[in-house]
CSV table of C-alpha atoms in Angstrom, one decimal:
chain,number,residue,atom,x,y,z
P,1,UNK,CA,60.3,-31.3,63.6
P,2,UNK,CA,56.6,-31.0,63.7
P,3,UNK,CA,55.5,-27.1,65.1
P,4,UNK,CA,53.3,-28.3,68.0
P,5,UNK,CA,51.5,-25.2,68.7
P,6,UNK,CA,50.1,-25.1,65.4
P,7,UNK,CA,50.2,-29.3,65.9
P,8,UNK,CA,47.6,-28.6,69.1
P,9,UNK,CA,44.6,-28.2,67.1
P,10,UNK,CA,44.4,-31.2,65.6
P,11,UNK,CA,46.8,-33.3,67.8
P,12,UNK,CA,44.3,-35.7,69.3
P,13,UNK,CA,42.8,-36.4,65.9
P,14,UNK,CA,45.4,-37.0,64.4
P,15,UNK,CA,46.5,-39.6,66.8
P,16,UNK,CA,43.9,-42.0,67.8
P,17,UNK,CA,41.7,-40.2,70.1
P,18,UNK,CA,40.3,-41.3,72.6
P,19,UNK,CA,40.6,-45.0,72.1
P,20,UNK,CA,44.1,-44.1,71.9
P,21,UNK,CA,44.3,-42.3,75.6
P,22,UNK,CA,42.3,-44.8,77.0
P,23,UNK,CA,45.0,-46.9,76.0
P,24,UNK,CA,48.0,-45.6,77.3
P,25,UNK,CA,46.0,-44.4,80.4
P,26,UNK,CA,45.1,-48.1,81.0
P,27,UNK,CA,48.5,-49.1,81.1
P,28,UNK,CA,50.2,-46.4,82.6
P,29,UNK,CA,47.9,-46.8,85.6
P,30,UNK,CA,48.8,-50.6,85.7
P,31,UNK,CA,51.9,-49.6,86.8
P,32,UNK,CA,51.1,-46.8,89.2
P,33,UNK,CA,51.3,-48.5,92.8
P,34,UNK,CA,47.7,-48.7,93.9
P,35,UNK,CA,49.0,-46.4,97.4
P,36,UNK,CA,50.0,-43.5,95.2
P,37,UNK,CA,48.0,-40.1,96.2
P,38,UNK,CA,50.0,-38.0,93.9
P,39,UNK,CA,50.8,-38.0,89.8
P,40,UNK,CA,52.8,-35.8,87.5
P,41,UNK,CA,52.0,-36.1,83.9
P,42,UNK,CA,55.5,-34.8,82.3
P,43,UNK,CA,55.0,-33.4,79.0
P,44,UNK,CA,50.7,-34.1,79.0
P,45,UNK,CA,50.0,-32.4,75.7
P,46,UNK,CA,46.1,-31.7,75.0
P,47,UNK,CA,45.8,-33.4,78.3
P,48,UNK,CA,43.4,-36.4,76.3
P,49,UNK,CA,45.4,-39.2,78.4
P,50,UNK,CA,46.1,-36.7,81.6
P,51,UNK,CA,42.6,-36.6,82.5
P,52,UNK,CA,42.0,-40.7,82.0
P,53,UNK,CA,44.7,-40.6,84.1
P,54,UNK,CA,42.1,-38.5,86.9
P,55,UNK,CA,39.4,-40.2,85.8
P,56,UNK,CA,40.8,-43.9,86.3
P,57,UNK,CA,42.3,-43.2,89.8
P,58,UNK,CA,40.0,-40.5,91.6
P,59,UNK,CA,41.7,-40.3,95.0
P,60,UNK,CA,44.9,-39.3,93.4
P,61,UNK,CA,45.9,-35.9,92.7
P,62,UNK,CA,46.8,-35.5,89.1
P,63,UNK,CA,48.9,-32.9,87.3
P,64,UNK,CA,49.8,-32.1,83.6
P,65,UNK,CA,52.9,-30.0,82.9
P,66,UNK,CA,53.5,-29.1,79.2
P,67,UNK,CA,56.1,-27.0,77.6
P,68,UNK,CA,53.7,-25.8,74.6
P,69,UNK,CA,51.1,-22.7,75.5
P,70,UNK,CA,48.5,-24.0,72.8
P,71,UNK,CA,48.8,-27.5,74.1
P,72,UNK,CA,48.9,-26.5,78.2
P,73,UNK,CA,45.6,-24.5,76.5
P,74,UNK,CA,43.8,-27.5,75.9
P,75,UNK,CA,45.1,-29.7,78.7
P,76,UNK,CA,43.4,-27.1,81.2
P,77,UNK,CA,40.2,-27.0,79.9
P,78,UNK,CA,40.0,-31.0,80.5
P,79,UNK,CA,41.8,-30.7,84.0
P,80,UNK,CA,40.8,-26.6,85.2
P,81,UNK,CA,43.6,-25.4,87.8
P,82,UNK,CA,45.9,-29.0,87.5
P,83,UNK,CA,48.1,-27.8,83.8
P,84,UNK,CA,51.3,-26.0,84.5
P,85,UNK,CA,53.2,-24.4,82.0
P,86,UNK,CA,57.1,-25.4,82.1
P,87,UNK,CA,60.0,-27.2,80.6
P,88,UNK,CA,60.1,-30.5,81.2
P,89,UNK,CA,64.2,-29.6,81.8
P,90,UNK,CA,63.3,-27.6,84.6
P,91,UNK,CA,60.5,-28.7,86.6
P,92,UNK,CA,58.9,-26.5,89.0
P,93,UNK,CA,58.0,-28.9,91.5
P,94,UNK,CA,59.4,-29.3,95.4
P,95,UNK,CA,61.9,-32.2,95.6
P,96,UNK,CA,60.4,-35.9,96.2
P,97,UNK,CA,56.6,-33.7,95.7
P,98,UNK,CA,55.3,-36.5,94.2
P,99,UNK,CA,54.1,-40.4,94.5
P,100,UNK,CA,53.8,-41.2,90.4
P,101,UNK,CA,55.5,-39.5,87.3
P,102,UNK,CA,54.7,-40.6,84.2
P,103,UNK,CA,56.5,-38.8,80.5
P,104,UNK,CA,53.9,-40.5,77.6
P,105,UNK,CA,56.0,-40.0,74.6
P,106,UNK,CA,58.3,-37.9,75.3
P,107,UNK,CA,61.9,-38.5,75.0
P,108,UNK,CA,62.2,-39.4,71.8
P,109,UNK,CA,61.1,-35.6,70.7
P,110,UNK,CA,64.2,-34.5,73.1
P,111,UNK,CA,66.9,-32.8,70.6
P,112,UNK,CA,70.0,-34.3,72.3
P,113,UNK,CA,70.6,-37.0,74.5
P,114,UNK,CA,72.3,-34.8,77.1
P,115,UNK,CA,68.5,-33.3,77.4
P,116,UNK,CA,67.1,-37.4,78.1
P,117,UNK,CA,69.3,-36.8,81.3
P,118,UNK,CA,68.3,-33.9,82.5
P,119,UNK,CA,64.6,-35.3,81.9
P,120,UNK,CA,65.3,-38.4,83.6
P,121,UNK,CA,67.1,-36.7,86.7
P,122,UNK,CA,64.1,-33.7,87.1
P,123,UNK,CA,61.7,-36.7,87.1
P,124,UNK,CA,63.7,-38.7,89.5
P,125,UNK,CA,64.2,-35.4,91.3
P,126,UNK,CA,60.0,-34.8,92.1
P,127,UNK,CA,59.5,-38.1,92.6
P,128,UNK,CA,59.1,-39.5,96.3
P,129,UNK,CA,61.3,-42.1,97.8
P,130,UNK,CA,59.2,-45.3,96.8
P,131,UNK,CA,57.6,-43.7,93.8
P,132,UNK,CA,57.3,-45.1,90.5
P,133,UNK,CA,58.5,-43.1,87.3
P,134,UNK,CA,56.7,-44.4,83.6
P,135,UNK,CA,57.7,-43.5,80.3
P,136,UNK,CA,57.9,-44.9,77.1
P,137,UNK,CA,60.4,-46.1,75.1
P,138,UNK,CA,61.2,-47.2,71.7
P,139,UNK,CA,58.3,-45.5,69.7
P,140,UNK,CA,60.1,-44.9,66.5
P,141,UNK,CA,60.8,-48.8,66.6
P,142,UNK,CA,57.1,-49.4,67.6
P,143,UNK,CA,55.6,-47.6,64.3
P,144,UNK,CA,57.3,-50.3,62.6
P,145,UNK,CA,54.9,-52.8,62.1
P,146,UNK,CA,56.3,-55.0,59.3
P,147,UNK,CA,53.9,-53.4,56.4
P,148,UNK,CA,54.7,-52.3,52.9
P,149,UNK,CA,55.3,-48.9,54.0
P,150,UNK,CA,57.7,-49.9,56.3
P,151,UNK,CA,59.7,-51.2,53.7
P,152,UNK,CA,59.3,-48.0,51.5
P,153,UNK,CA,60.7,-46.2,54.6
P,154,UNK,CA,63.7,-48.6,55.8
P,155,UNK,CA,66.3,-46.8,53.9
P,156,UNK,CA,65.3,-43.7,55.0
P,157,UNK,CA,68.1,-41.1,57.2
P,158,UNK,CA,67.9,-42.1,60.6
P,159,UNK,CA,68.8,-40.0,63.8
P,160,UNK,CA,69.5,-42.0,67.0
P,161,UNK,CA,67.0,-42.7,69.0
P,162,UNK,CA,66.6,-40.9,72.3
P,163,UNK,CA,64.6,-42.6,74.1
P,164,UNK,CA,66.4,-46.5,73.1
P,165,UNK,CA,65.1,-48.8,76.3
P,166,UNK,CA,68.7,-49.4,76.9
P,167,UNK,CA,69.8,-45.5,77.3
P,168,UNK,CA,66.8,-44.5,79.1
P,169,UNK,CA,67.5,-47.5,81.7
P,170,UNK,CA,71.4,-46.3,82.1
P,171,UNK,CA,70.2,-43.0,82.6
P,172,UNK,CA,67.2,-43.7,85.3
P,173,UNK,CA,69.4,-46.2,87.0
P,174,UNK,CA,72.3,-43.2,86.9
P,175,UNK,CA,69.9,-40.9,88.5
P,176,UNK,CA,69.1,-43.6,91.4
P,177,UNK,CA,66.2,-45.2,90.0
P,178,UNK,CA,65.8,-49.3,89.3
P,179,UNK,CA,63.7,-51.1,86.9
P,180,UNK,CA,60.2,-52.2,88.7
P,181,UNK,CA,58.0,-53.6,85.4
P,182,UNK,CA,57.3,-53.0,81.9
P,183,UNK,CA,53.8,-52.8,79.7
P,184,UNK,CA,52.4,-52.5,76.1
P,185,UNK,CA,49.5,-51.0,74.6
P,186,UNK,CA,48.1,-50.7,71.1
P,187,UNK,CA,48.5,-47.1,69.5
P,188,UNK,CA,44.5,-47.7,68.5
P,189,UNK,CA,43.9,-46.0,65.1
P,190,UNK,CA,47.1,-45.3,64.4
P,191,UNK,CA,47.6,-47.9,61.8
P,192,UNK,CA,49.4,-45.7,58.9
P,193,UNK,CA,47.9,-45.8,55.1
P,194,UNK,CA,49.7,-44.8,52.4
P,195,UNK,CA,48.0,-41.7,51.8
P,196,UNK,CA,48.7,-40.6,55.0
P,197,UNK,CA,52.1,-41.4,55.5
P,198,UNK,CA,52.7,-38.9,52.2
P,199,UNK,CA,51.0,-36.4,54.4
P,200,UNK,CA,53.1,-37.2,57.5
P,201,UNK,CA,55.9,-36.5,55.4
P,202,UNK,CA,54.9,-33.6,54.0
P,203,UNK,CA,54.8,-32.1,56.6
P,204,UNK,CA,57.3,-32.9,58.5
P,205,UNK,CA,56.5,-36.0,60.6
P,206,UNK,CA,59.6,-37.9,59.6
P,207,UNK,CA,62.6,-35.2,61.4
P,208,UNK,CA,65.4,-36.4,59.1
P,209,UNK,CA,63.4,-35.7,55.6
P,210,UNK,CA,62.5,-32.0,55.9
P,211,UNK,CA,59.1,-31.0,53.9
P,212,UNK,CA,59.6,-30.5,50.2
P,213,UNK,CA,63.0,-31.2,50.3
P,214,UNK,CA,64.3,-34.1,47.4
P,215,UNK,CA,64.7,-36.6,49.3
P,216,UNK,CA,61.3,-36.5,51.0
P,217,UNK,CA,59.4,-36.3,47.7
P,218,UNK,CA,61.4,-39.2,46.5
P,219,UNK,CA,59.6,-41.2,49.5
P,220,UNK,CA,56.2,-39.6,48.7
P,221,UNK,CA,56.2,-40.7,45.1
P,222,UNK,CA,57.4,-44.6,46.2
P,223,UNK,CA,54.6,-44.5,48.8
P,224,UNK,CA,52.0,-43.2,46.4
P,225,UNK,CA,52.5,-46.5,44.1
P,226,UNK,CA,51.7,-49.0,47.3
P,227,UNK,CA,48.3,-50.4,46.8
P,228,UNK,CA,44.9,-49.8,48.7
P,229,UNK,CA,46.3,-46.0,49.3
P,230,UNK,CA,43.0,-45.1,52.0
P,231,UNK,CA,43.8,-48.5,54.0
P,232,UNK,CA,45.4,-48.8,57.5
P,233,UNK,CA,48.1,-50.8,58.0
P,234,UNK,CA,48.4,-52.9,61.8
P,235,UNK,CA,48.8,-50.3,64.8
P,236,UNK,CA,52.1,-49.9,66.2
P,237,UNK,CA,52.5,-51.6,69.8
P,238,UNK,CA,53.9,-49.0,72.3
P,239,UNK,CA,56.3,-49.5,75.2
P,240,UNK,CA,56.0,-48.1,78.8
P,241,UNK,CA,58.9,-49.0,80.8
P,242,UNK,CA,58.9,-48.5,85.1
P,243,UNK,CA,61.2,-47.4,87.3
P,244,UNK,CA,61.3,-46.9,90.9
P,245,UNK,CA,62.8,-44.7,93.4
P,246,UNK,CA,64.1,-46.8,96.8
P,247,UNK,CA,62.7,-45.7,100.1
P,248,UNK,CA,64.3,-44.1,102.4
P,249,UNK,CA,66.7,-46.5,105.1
């Protein structure tokens, strides 16, 4: 598992930048009802999406919540007195506080699947009768893109994933929520090369093939044979699935 406050520094970088957050921001918002006055961004990170978030919708309130201090850091220099620092486990929000919540990658970084729940039940928890939860889903399955390096990876260990559309459905619908619409959006310059997958790996991107362990530098040493090591394969595709909390009567 990847250390994300020394991650912070170089997170947005690292990840597609802002073409990236203008990405996921687009389509988040396309599924924010255009009444909504209120957003929490669960888990916001550096904020880079957070404050597209602001920016796209500027009569709605918008707040980042993040569980890492060097990450909340960032996050509140792009939105000043909006970051909170908190679990997303144990949010310290009022009941029904909000018109929008929104977890951008997130669950699949949760270690067990009873924490998905408890995510999926604080969200539905701050979230307003007639408000709309977002969050993706599937993103190990969306870095698969059908490339060489795919293949080198495919028989690699494999945890389950926790944030499988189908378990994070059961578990909104569980906590009173129903599906209300789905979206895509391309993970913009985040098209892996071989070269960078080896460093990905090395240090410690992939969670089941720890950093100089065997295993791991078997993978690196496959991957450094691919051809045209410094060129990007297709970007991923990522997943944002809706759900909505029924009104009242």
């Amino acid at each position: 598992m990847l250390d994300y406050s020394e991650e912070a520094e170089r997170y947005d970088a690292s990840r597609g930048g802002e073409p990236r957050a203008a990405a996921a921001a687009d389509a988040v918002l396309g599924l924010v009802p255009p009444t909504a006055r209120s957003l929490l961004d669960v888990a916001c990170g550096t904020g880079i999406v957070t404050r597209r978030l602001a920016a796209g919708r500027p009569a709605m309130r918008v707040t980042g919540v993040d569980l890492t201090h060097a990450m909340a850091r960032h996050a509140a220099a792009r939105l000043p007195g909006a970051v909170v620092l908190a679990d997303s486990r144990r949010l310290p929000f009022r009941d029904c506080e909000f018109d929008a919540v929104s977890s951008v990658w997130l669950l699949h970084l949760l270690p067990g699947s009873a924490d998905v729940g408890t995510v999926v039940a604080q969200c539905a928890r701050v979230l307003r009768p007639g408000g709309v939860w977002i969050t993706t889903v599937d993103k190990a399955a969306s870095h698969n893109v059908g490339s060489d390096i795919d293949a080198v990876l495919a028989s690699r260990p494999r945890r389950p994933a926790r944030d499988e559309a189908s378990v994070v459905e059961a578990s909104a619908v569980e906590h009173g929520l129903i599906p209300a619409g789905r979206a895509r959006f391309a993970g913009r310059g985040q098209g892996r090369s071989p070269l960078r997958t080896v460093a990905d790996l090395r240090r410690g991107w992939f969670v089941t093939l720890p950093p100089g362990e065997p295993l791991a530098e078997c993978f690196a040493t496959r991957l450094a044979r691919l051809p045209d090591q410094d060129r990007s394969r297709p970007d991923p595709w990522f997943t944002l699935r809706a759900f909505r909390k029924p009104p009242l009567g």
